[in-house]
Short mmCIF file of C-alpha atoms and ligand atoms in Angstrom, two decimals:
data_model
loop_
_atom_site.label_atom_id
_atom_site.label_comp_id
_atom_site.label_asym_id
_atom_site.label_seq_id
_atom_site.Cartn_x
_atom_site.Cartn_y
_atom_site.Cartn_z
CA GLY A 1 199.53 181.14 -133.42
CA TRP A 2 197.48 177.96 -132.71
CA ARG A 3 197.70 174.61 -130.01
CA VAL A 4 195.35 171.51 -129.78
CA LEU A 5 194.34 170.51 -126.63
CA ILE A 6 194.50 167.03 -126.35
CA ALA A 7 192.67 165.61 -123.09
CA MET A 8 192.84 161.78 -124.22
CA MET A 9 194.86 159.58 -125.77
CA VAL A 10 193.38 156.38 -125.81
CA LEU A 11 196.61 154.13 -126.87
CA MET A 12 196.22 151.68 -129.08
CA ARG A 13 197.91 148.17 -129.65
CA LYS A 14 201.12 147.95 -132.14
CA ASP A 15 198.47 145.29 -133.47
CA VAL A 16 195.91 147.16 -133.74
CA THR A 17 193.71 146.38 -136.69
CA GLU A 18 191.47 149.96 -139.04
CA GLU A 19 188.74 148.60 -138.52
CA GLN A 20 189.64 148.32 -134.15
CA LEU A 21 190.94 151.47 -134.89
CA GLU A 22 187.76 153.02 -136.40
CA ALA A 23 185.39 151.47 -134.21
CA VAL A 24 187.28 153.55 -131.54
CA VAL A 25 186.65 156.59 -133.20
CA GLN A 26 183.12 156.31 -133.46
CA VAL A 27 182.82 155.27 -129.77
CA ILE A 28 184.21 159.03 -129.00
CA GLU A 29 182.60 160.46 -131.50
CA SER A 30 178.82 159.11 -130.52
CA HIS A 31 179.76 160.15 -127.12
CA GLY A 32 179.91 164.19 -129.08
CA LEU A 33 184.22 164.83 -129.15
CA LYS A 34 185.86 165.26 -132.20
CA ALA A 35 188.31 161.78 -132.71
CA LEU A 36 191.73 162.83 -134.00
CA PRO A 37 194.02 159.91 -134.99
CA LEU A 38 197.41 160.09 -134.56
CA PRO A 39 199.44 157.93 -136.47
CA GLY A 40 203.29 156.66 -134.57
CA GLY A 41 205.75 155.10 -136.43
CA GLU A 42 205.66 152.41 -133.01
CA ARG A 43 202.09 152.72 -132.77
CA THR A 44 198.92 154.76 -133.52
CA ALA A 45 197.18 156.72 -130.23
CA VAL A 46 193.51 158.33 -131.16
CA GLY A 47 194.08 161.63 -129.00
CA ILE A 48 190.41 163.53 -127.28
CA PRO A 49 191.02 167.10 -128.57
CA SER A 50 188.57 168.98 -126.51
CA ALA A 51 187.37 168.96 -122.62
CA ILE A 52 185.20 166.23 -122.02
CA PRO A 53 182.96 167.24 -118.60
CA PRO A 54 183.99 165.50 -116.03
CA ASP A 55 181.10 162.74 -115.51
CA LEU A 56 181.76 161.54 -118.73
CA ARG A 57 185.43 160.65 -118.48
CA PRO A 58 185.93 157.44 -115.99
CA VAL A 59 182.85 156.38 -118.19
CA LEU A 60 184.64 157.10 -121.35
CA ASP A 61 188.10 155.62 -119.90
CA GLU A 62 185.42 152.22 -118.90
CA ILE A 63 184.32 151.85 -122.56
CA LEU A 64 187.34 152.48 -124.30
CA SER A 65 189.65 151.08 -121.97
CA ALA A 66 187.61 147.19 -122.94
CA MET A 67 187.84 147.28 -126.69
CA PRO A 68 189.90 145.48 -128.61
CA GLY A 69 193.30 146.75 -129.99
CA VAL A 70 193.14 149.44 -127.09
CA ASP A 71 195.99 149.17 -124.87
CA LYS A 72 195.27 152.47 -122.51
CA VAL A 73 193.84 155.03 -121.72
CA VAL A 74 195.69 158.05 -120.91
CA HIS A 75 194.33 161.42 -119.78
CA ILE A 76 195.69 164.46 -120.28
CA SER A 77 194.05 167.22 -119.17
CA ARG A 78 193.49 165.72 -115.12
CA PRO A 79 194.57 167.93 -113.09
CA TYR A 80 196.94 165.57 -111.56
CA LYS A 81 199.89 163.56 -113.26
CA LEU A 82 202.35 162.04 -110.97
CA ALA A 83 200.27 160.79 -108.97
CA SER A 84 198.18 158.70 -111.65
CA ARG A 85 198.31 155.05 -112.10
CA ASP A 86 199.36 156.50 -116.70
CA PHE A 87 202.83 157.03 -116.02
CA HIS A 88 203.61 155.41 -112.59
CA PRO A 89 201.34 151.95 -113.06
CA HIS A 90 203.25 150.54 -110.04
CA ASP A 91 201.70 150.56 -106.66
CA SER A 92 204.13 153.08 -104.52
CA GLU A 93 205.59 151.77 -101.01
CA VAL A 94 205.90 154.20 -98.28
CA ARG A 95 208.93 153.33 -96.03
CA VAL A 96 209.08 154.24 -91.95
CA GLY A 97 212.51 153.03 -90.41
CA GLU A 98 211.15 149.47 -90.96
CA VAL A 99 207.53 149.90 -91.80
CA ARG A 100 206.52 149.70 -95.10
CA ILE A 101 202.55 151.36 -95.98
CA GLY A 102 201.60 150.23 -99.61
CA ALA A 103 202.64 147.97 -102.24
CA GLY A 104 201.01 144.89 -100.34
CA HIS A 105 202.08 146.07 -97.55
CA PHE A 106 199.37 146.25 -95.12
CA ALA A 107 199.81 149.87 -91.72
CA VAL A 108 196.99 150.71 -88.53
CA MET A 109 198.45 154.16 -87.05
CA ALA A 110 196.68 154.31 -83.83
CA GLY A 111 196.88 156.27 -80.56
CA PRO A 112 194.60 158.89 -79.33
CA CYS A 113 193.39 162.13 -81.45
CA ALA A 114 195.84 164.86 -79.55
CA VAL A 115 199.21 165.05 -77.38
CA GLU A 116 197.48 165.11 -73.89
CA SER A 117 200.48 164.55 -72.16
CA TYR A 118 203.81 162.18 -71.22
CA GLU A 119 201.54 159.56 -68.96
CA GLN A 120 198.47 159.43 -71.67
CA MET A 121 200.91 158.98 -74.73
CA LEU A 122 203.36 155.88 -73.02
CA THR A 123 200.38 154.59 -72.37
CA ALA A 124 198.92 154.35 -75.47
CA ALA A 125 201.83 153.87 -77.55
CA ARG A 126 202.49 150.66 -75.03
CA ALA A 127 198.82 149.36 -75.85
CA VAL A 128 198.70 149.87 -79.85
CA LYS A 129 202.30 148.58 -80.65
CA ALA A 130 200.75 145.90 -78.46
CA ALA A 131 198.16 145.27 -80.39
CA GLY A 132 199.82 144.90 -83.17
CA ALA A 133 199.99 149.50 -84.57
CA SER A 134 203.17 149.80 -86.59
CA ILE A 135 202.68 153.78 -86.09
CA LEU A 136 200.97 156.24 -83.05
CA ARG A 137 199.36 158.54 -83.65
CA GLY A 138 199.05 162.28 -81.91
CA GLY A 139 198.29 165.54 -82.72
CA ALA A 140 199.77 168.33 -81.22
CA TYR A 141 198.57 171.11 -83.36
CA LYS A 142 194.58 170.75 -83.41
CA PRO A 143 192.58 172.35 -85.59
CA ARG A 144 190.48 173.00 -83.53
CA THR A 145 186.21 174.48 -84.94
CA SER A 146 186.21 176.91 -81.98
CA PRO A 147 189.36 178.81 -80.42
CA TYR A 148 188.35 178.88 -77.25
CA ALA A 149 188.71 174.16 -77.56
CA PHE A 150 191.95 172.86 -76.71
CA GLN A 151 194.54 173.62 -79.58
CA GLY A 152 196.77 170.86 -78.52
CA LEU A 153 200.16 171.58 -76.45
CA GLN A 154 202.16 171.81 -79.38
CA ARG A 155 206.01 172.21 -78.84
CA GLU A 156 205.47 170.17 -75.90
CA GLY A 157 203.36 167.54 -76.88
CA LEU A 158 205.96 166.97 -80.50
CA GLU A 159 209.02 166.53 -77.54
CA ILE A 160 206.38 164.00 -75.52
CA LEU A 161 205.75 162.08 -78.67
CA LYS A 162 209.07 162.73 -80.08
CA VAL A 163 210.24 160.94 -76.28
CA VAL A 164 207.66 157.84 -75.93
CA SER A 165 208.34 157.36 -79.50
CA GLN A 166 211.59 156.43 -78.60
CA GLU A 167 210.66 154.84 -75.59
CA VAL A 168 208.41 152.69 -77.15
CA GLY A 169 210.27 151.94 -80.54
CA ILE A 170 207.14 152.91 -82.55
CA PRO A 171 207.42 155.70 -85.36
CA THR A 172 204.57 158.63 -84.99
CA VAL A 173 202.24 160.63 -87.40
CA SER A 174 201.56 163.89 -86.30
CA GLU A 175 199.60 167.23 -87.76
CA VAL A 176 200.97 170.23 -88.86
CA LEU A 177 198.74 173.24 -89.56
CA ASP A 178 201.19 176.32 -90.23
CA PRO A 179 203.76 176.47 -93.45
CA HIS A 180 205.88 178.37 -90.79
CA ASP A 181 205.85 174.94 -88.30
CA VAL A 182 206.68 171.96 -91.05
CA GLU A 183 210.72 172.09 -90.48
CA LEU A 184 209.41 171.29 -86.67
CA VAL A 185 206.73 169.19 -86.60
CA ALA A 186 209.57 167.17 -89.44
CA ASP A 187 212.58 166.83 -86.55
CA TYR A 188 210.32 165.61 -84.13
CA VAL A 189 207.70 163.20 -86.19
CA ASP A 190 208.61 160.66 -88.78
CA ILE A 191 204.92 161.26 -90.86
CA LEU A 192 203.71 164.24 -91.78
CA GLN A 193 199.41 164.46 -91.24
CA ILE A 194 197.76 167.28 -93.35
CA GLY A 195 194.32 167.40 -91.64
CA ALA A 196 191.35 167.77 -93.55
CA ARG A 197 191.22 171.57 -93.87
CA SER A 198 194.20 172.12 -95.06
CA MET A 199 193.96 169.82 -97.55
CA GLN A 200 193.70 173.25 -100.76
CA ASN A 201 196.37 175.25 -98.02
CA PHE A 202 199.04 175.12 -100.76
CA PRO A 203 201.94 176.74 -99.30
CA LEU A 204 200.94 174.11 -96.73
CA LEU A 205 202.08 171.45 -99.10
CA VAL A 206 204.62 172.66 -100.67
CA ALA A 207 206.54 172.84 -97.19
CA ALA A 208 205.49 169.22 -96.23
CA GLY A 209 206.36 168.12 -100.05
CA ARG A 210 210.14 170.06 -99.13
CA ALA A 211 210.14 168.40 -96.06
CA GLY A 212 212.04 165.44 -96.40
CA LYS A 213 209.62 162.90 -94.64
CA PRO A 214 206.83 161.11 -95.61
CA VAL A 215 203.24 162.63 -95.33
CA LEU A 216 199.85 161.30 -95.00
CA LEU A 217 197.16 163.78 -96.83
CA LYS A 218 194.37 163.71 -95.68
CA ARG A 219 190.75 164.54 -97.59
CA SER A 220 189.16 167.48 -96.66
CA PRO A 221 185.50 166.59 -96.59
CA HIS A 222 183.64 168.31 -99.44
CA ALA A 223 187.01 167.57 -101.92
CA THR A 224 185.98 165.51 -105.03
CA ILE A 225 188.52 162.83 -105.93
CA ASP A 226 190.35 165.27 -108.76
CA GLU A 227 190.59 168.13 -106.01
CA TRP A 228 192.21 165.40 -103.99
CA LEU A 229 194.69 164.36 -106.19
CA ALA A 230 195.38 167.72 -107.22
CA ALA A 231 196.44 168.35 -103.62
CA ALA A 232 198.79 164.98 -103.91
CA GLU A 233 200.07 166.88 -107.00
CA TYR A 234 201.30 169.69 -104.64
CA LEU A 235 203.77 167.71 -102.71
CA LEU A 236 204.77 165.00 -105.34
CA THR A 237 205.90 167.69 -107.72
CA GLN A 238 208.03 169.01 -104.40
CA GLY A 239 209.79 165.33 -105.35
CA ASN A 240 208.64 163.80 -102.84
CA ASP A 241 207.38 160.42 -103.68
CA GLN A 242 206.47 159.30 -99.68
CA ILE A 243 202.94 160.35 -100.37
CA MET A 244 199.80 158.63 -98.67
CA LEU A 245 196.30 159.08 -99.26
CA CYS A 246 193.55 159.37 -95.65
CA GLU A 247 190.31 159.35 -96.81
CA ARG A 248 188.20 159.87 -94.14
CA GLY A 249 184.79 161.82 -94.38
CA ILE A 250 182.87 163.23 -96.84
CA VAL A 251 179.92 165.85 -95.68
CA PRO A 252 177.27 163.82 -93.92
CA ILE A 253 173.73 164.36 -95.36
CA ASP A 254 172.19 164.14 -91.76
CA ARG A 255 174.59 163.94 -88.31
CA THR A 256 172.54 162.37 -86.49
CA TYR A 257 173.71 159.41 -86.46
CA ALA A 258 177.37 159.59 -88.45
CA ARG A 259 179.68 162.71 -87.73
CA ASN A 260 180.66 162.00 -91.67
CA THR A 261 180.45 159.71 -94.47
CA LEU A 262 183.33 157.47 -94.58
CA ASP A 263 183.06 157.72 -98.95
CA ILE A 264 184.86 153.86 -99.40
CA ASN A 265 183.81 153.81 -102.48
CA ALA A 266 187.01 156.34 -102.59
CA VAL A 267 189.47 153.27 -101.71
CA PRO A 268 188.69 151.09 -104.51
CA ILE A 269 188.29 154.34 -106.95
CA ILE A 270 192.24 155.44 -105.72
CA ARG A 271 193.57 152.35 -105.90
CA TYR A 272 192.26 152.34 -109.60
CA HIS A 273 193.68 156.17 -110.67
CA SER A 274 196.86 156.32 -108.63
CA HIS A 275 199.43 153.92 -107.43
CA LEU A 276 199.75 156.30 -103.86
CA PRO A 277 198.84 153.78 -100.84
CA ILE A 278 195.08 154.67 -99.28
CA ILE A 279 195.04 154.80 -95.45
CA VAL A 280 190.96 154.71 -93.90
CA ASP A 281 190.05 156.46 -90.95
CA PRO A 282 186.92 155.58 -89.49
CA SER A 283 187.07 156.89 -86.72
CA HIS A 284 186.34 160.75 -87.89
CA GLY A 285 184.95 158.75 -90.95
CA VAL A 286 181.92 157.83 -88.37
CA GLY A 287 181.88 160.05 -85.21
CA HIS A 288 181.42 157.25 -82.82
CA ALA A 289 183.84 153.80 -81.01
CA ARG A 290 180.71 151.44 -81.06
CA TYR A 291 180.47 151.82 -84.97
CA VAL A 292 184.70 152.56 -85.81
CA PRO A 293 185.09 148.81 -85.86
CA ALA A 294 182.98 147.76 -88.52
CA VAL A 295 184.13 150.91 -91.17
CA ALA A 296 187.14 149.35 -89.99
CA LEU A 297 186.93 146.65 -91.08
CA ALA A 298 184.95 147.31 -93.98
CA ALA A 299 188.09 149.40 -94.97
CA VAL A 300 190.36 146.97 -95.14
CA ALA A 301 187.97 144.59 -96.95
CA ALA A 302 187.74 147.31 -99.53
CA GLY A 303 191.50 147.14 -100.06
CA ALA A 304 192.70 149.44 -98.08
CA ASP A 305 196.63 150.03 -97.36
CA GLY A 306 196.38 150.56 -93.96
CA LEU A 307 193.65 153.02 -91.23
CA LEU A 308 194.30 155.41 -89.23
CA ILE A 309 192.09 155.33 -85.40
CA GLU A 310 192.00 156.96 -82.45
CA VAL A 311 192.54 154.86 -79.49
CA HIS A 312 192.63 156.86 -75.44
CA PRO A 313 193.59 155.36 -72.37
CA GLN A 314 190.28 156.61 -71.42
CA PRO A 315 188.40 157.96 -73.74
CA GLU A 316 185.81 159.55 -71.30
CA ARG A 317 188.22 161.74 -70.34
CA ALA A 318 189.59 162.37 -73.60
CA LEU A 319 190.18 166.59 -74.73
CA SER A 320 189.26 166.26 -78.26
CA ASP A 321 187.16 163.17 -80.05
CA GLY A 322 186.54 161.16 -77.03
CA ALA A 323 183.06 160.23 -78.20
CA GLN A 324 184.91 158.07 -81.82
CA SER A 325 188.60 156.78 -79.66
CA LEU A 326 188.16 153.21 -78.54
CA ARG A 327 189.68 152.15 -75.40
CA PRO A 328 192.64 149.85 -76.14
CA ASP A 329 190.61 146.67 -74.89
CA GLU A 330 188.33 147.23 -77.54
CA PHE A 331 191.30 148.30 -79.93
CA ALA A 332 193.10 145.18 -79.05
CA GLN A 333 189.68 143.31 -80.48
CA LEU A 334 189.60 144.86 -83.63
CA MET A 335 193.55 144.46 -84.81
CA ALA A 336 192.40 140.30 -84.02
CA GLN A 337 188.91 141.07 -86.30
CA ILE A 338 191.48 143.23 -88.99
CA GLN A 339 194.31 139.52 -89.07
CA ALA A 340 190.97 137.51 -89.56
CA VAL A 341 189.68 139.92 -92.23
CA ARG A 342 193.00 139.94 -93.76
CA ALA A 343 194.38 136.42 -93.80
CA ALA A 344 190.78 135.78 -94.79
CA LEU A 345 191.61 137.06 -98.15
CA ALA A 346 195.02 137.26 -98.71
CA PRO A 347 194.36 133.84 -101.12
CA PHE A 348 192.61 135.87 -103.56
CA ASN A 349 195.46 139.17 -103.24
CA ALA A 350 198.25 137.03 -104.19
CA LYS A 351 199.45 137.32 -107.79
C1 PEP B 1 192.47 164.15 -86.72
O1 PEP B 1 193.56 163.23 -87.85
O2 PEP B 1 192.29 164.24 -85.40
C2 PEP B 1 191.83 164.99 -86.82
C3 PEP B 1 191.62 166.27 -86.82
O3 PEP B 1 192.02 164.69 -88.52
P1 PEP B 1 191.04 165.63 -90.05
O4 PEP B 1 191.55 166.06 -90.17
O5 PEP B 1 190.49 164.18 -90.30
O6 PEP B 1 189.47 165.94 -89.24
MN1 MN B 2 191.14 164.16 -84.55
#
């Protein structure tokens, strides 16, 4: 048998002219690729029946989608489809109780890196809620580089999260590390967090996709955009459409000043190529509390649908990530600045 692998399809407008079609074919061929005109009853498309080098794909998309007579460019061979805007042009909205994230709704998730005690979480929850956060974060299962470092309170941590969530009236997000723990964690928290180190733990993604809870999928510091969206595809193919992406910094060329390099480019890139909400984590992105506010505001200005920020009542006593955790008063000030940036940009975002 034979098969034609179509890597990309250029869908032409119904009123396309012969000249416009010919121009599209020429542009494709000038890049060393084959062009296959596919006339249809309704309208014509031009297929590209060969593999396209990954770095050429976005360039070609940009050139072709701007040409007269072109309706849109559809990427057939990319490793994700459900996560793509190609067949889902409108923004997805994630619902967590009364909280909405995406499609114009903005939410801040804040709290300690790790759940350490009931008192610590209660203080943190009250403070972040009072400052305007709508989700409480806190890890019960911590992915630590060293097995001797604090691993999290695990089940006890989940119980603390749940009690505090109910007492303060704020939904929660918490990381799940092991596919076997997905059901347990899903019983206790409102959003499952897949950590950066787990982004390509495929059995974990499948289990999380089936748990019936929204999922926050962090980007691995080593992952390309395609790998990250392909990981989201694992969640979406389980029938879960309540998926958020979280940029948390990629490998830096220099760890002297920052823990990671926040890939701010990811915000407009994800917004263009995917309908999923994009959340930014400036805390892990830069790694030092003094830089977190500037980076957080940049993410808001860039169009992030939300932020994930580490806040600890006493950062100097934190069992993990104290150096990058804001004090409650610093967080409250940042929230006011976030509101100011959002208000300044609101007239431009109104449709
Ligand atoms: C965290 O959110 O505390 C965390 C461990 O983040 P990441 O997976 O991005 O390192
Ligand atoms: Mn952390």
